JSON list of C-alpha atoms in Angstrom, two decimals:
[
{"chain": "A", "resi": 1, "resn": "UNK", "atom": "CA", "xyz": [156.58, -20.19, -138.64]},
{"chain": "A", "resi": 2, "resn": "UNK", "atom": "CA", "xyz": [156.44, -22.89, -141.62]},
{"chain": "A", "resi": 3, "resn": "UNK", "atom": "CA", "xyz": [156.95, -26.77, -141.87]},
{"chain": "A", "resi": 4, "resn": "UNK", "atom": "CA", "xyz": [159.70, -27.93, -143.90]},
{"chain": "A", "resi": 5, "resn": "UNK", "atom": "CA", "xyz": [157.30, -28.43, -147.17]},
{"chain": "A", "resi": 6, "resn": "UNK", "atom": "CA", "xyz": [159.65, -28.70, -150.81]},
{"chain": "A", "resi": 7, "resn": "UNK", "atom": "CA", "xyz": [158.14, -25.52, -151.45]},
{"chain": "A", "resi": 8, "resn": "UNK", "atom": "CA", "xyz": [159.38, -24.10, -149.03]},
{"chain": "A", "resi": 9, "resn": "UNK", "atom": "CA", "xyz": [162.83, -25.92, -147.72]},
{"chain": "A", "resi": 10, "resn": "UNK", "atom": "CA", "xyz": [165.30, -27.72, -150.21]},
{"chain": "A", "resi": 11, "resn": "UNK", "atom": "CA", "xyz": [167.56, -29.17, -148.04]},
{"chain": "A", "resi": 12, "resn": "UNK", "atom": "CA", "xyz": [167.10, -29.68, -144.32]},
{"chain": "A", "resi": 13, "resn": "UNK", "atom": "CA", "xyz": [170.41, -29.62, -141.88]},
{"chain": "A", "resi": 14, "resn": "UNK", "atom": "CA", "xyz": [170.24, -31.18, -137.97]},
{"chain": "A", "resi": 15, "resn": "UNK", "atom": "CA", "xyz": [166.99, -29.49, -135.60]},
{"chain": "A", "resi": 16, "resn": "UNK", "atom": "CA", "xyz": [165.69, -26.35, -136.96]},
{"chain": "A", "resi": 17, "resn": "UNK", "atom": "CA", "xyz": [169.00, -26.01, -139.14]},
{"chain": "A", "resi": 18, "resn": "UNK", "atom": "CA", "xyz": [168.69, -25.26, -142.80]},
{"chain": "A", "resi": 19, "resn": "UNK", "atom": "CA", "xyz": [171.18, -26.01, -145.68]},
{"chain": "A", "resi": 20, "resn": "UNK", "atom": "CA", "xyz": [168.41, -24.80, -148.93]},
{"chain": "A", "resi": 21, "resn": "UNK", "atom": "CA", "xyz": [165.70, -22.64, -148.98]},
{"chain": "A", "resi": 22, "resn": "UNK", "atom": "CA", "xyz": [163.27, -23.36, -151.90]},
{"chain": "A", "resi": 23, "resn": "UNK", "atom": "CA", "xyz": [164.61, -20.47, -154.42]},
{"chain": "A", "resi": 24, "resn": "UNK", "atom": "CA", "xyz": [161.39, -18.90, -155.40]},
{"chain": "A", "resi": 25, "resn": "UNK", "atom": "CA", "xyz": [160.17, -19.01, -151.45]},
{"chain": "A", "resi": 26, "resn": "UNK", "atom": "CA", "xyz": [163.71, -17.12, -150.48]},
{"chain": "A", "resi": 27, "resn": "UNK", "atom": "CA", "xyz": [163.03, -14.43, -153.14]},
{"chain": "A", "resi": 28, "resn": "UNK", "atom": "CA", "xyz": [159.77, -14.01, -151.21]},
{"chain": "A", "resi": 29, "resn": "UNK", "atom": "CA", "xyz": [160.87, -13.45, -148.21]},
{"chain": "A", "resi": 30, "resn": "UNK", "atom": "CA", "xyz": [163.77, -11.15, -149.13]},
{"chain": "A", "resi": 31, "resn": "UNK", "atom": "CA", "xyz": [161.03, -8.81, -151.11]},
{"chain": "A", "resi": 32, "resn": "UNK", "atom": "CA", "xyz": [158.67, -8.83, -148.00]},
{"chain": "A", "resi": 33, "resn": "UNK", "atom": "CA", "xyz": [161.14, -8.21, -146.03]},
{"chain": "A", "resi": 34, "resn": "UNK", "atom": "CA", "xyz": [159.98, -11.00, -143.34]},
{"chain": "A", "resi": 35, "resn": "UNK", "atom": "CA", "xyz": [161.74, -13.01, -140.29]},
{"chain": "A", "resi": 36, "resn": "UNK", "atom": "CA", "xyz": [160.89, -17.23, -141.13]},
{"chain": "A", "resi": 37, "resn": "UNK", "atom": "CA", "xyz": [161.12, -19.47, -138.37]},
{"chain": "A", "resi": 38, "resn": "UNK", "atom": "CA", "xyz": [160.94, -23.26, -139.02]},
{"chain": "A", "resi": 39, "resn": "UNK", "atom": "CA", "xyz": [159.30, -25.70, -137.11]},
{"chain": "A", "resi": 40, "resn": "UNK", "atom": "CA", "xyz": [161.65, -28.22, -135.77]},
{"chain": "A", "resi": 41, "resn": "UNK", "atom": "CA", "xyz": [161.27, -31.94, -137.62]},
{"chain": "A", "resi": 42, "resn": "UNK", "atom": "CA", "xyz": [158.06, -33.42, -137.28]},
{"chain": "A", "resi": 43, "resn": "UNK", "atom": "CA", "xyz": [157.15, -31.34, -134.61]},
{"chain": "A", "resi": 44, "resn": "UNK", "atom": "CA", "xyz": [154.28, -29.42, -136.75]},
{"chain": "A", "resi": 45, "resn": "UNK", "atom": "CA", "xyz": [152.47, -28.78, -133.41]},
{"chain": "A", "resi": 46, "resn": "UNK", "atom": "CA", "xyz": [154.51, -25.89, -133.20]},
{"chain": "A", "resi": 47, "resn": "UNK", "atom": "CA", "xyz": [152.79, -23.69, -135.31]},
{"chain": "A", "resi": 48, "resn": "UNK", "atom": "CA", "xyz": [149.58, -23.54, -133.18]},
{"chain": "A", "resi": 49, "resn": "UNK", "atom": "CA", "xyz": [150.00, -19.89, -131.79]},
{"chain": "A", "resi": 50, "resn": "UNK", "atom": "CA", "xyz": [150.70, -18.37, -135.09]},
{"chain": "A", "resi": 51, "resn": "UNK", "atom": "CA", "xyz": [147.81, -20.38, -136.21]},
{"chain": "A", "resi": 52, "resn": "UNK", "atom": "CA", "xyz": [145.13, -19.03, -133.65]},
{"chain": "A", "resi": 53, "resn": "UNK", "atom": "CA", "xyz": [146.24, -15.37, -134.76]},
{"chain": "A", "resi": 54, "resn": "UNK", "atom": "CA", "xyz": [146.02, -15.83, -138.61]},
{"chain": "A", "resi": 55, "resn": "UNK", "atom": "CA", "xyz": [142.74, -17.38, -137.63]},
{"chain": "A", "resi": 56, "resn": "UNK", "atom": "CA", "xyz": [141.48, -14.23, -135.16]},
{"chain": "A", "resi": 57, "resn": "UNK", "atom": "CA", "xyz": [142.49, -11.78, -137.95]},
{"chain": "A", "resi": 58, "resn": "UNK", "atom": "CA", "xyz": [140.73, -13.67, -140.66]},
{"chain": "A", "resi": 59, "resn": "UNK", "atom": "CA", "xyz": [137.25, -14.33, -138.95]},
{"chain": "A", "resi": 60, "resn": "UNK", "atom": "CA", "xyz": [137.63, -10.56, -137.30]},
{"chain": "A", "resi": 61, "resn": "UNK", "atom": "CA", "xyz": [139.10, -8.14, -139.94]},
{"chain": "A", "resi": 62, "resn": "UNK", "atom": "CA", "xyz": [139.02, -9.58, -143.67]},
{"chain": "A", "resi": 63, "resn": "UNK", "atom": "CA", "xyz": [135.27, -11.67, -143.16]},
{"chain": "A", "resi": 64, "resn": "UNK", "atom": "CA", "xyz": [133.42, -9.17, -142.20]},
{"chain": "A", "resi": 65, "resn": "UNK", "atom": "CA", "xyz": [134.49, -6.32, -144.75]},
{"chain": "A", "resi": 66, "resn": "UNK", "atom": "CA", "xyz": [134.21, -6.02, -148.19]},
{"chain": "A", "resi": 67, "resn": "UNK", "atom": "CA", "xyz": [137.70, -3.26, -149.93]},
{"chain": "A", "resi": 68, "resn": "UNK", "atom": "CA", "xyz": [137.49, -1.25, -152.53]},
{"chain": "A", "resi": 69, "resn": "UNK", "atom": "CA", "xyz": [140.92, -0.97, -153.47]},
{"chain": "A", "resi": 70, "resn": "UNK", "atom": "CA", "xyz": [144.50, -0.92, -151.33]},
{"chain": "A", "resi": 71, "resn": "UNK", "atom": "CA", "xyz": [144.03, 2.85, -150.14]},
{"chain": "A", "resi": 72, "resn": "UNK", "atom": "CA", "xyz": [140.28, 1.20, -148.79]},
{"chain": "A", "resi": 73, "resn": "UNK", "atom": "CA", "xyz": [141.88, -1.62, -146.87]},
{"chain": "A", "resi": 74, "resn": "UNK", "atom": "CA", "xyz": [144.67, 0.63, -145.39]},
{"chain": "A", "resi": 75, "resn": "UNK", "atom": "CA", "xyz": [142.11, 2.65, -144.07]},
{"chain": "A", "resi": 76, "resn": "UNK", "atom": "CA", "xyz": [139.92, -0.06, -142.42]},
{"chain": "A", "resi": 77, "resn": "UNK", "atom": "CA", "xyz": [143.04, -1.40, -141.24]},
{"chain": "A", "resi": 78, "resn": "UNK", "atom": "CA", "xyz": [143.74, 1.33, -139.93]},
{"chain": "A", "resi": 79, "resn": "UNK", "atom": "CA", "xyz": [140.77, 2.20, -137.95]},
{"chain": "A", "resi": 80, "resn": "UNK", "atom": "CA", "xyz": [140.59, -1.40, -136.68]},
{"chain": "A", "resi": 81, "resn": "UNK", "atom": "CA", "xyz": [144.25, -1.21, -134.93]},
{"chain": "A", "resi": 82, "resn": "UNK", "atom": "CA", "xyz": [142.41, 1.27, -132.81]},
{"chain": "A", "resi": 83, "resn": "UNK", "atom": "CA", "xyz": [139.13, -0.92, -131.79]},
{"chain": "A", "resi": 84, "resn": "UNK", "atom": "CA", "xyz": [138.66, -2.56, -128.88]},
{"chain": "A", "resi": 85, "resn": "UNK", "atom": "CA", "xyz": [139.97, -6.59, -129.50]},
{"chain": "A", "resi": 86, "resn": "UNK", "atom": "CA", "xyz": [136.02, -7.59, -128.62]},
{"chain": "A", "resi": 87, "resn": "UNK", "atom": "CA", "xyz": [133.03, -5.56, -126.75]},
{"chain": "A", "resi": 88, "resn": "UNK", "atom": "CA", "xyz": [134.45, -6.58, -123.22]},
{"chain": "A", "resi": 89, "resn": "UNK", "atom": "CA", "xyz": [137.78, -4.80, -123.46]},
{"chain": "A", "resi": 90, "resn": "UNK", "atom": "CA", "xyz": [139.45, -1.49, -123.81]},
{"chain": "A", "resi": 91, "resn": "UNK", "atom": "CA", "xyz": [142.62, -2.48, -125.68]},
{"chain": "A", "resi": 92, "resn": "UNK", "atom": "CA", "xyz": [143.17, -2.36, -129.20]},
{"chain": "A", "resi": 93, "resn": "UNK", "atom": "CA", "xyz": [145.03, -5.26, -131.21]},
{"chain": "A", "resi": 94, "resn": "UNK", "atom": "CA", "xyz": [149.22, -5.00, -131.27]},
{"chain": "A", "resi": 95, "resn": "UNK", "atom": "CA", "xyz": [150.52, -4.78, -134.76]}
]
């Protein structure tokens, strides 16, 4: 979920509409192969969920470890989807 920054939105339409993406921001997306969802007009608010999980994977996956290389943080990555989510439960993050 994004706000409608000029790096990111070139012309706005009505709501959540959109007329422009920023050029070099679409040719990111299309090579990542990602979903965008805009927040509506000043409503920036929105973003507050997506927020609090960029936030929980930063402070509980990248902080704490240091990578070698891409194959090194695969692997950690990869042993991590299977941990617990914190000492007092069972179930292991959702990817």
């Amino acid at each position: 979920m994004f706000d409608r920054s000029k790096t990111i939105v070139k012309k706005s339409g009505k709501g959540r509409a959109l007329e422009l993406f920023n050029a070099t921001f679409a040719q990111a997306i299309v090579d990542l192969g990602v979903g965008v969802e805009m927040c509506a007009p000043r409503r920036g608010n929105q973003k507050g969920t997506v927020e609090r999980l960029v936030g929980w994977v930063k402070s509980s996956f990248f902080k704490p470890r240091k990578f070698q290389d891409e194959a090194d943080l695969e692997a950690q990555l990869a042993a991590w989807l299977v941990e617990p989510e914190h000492r007092a439960s069972t179930i292991a993050p959702r990817v």
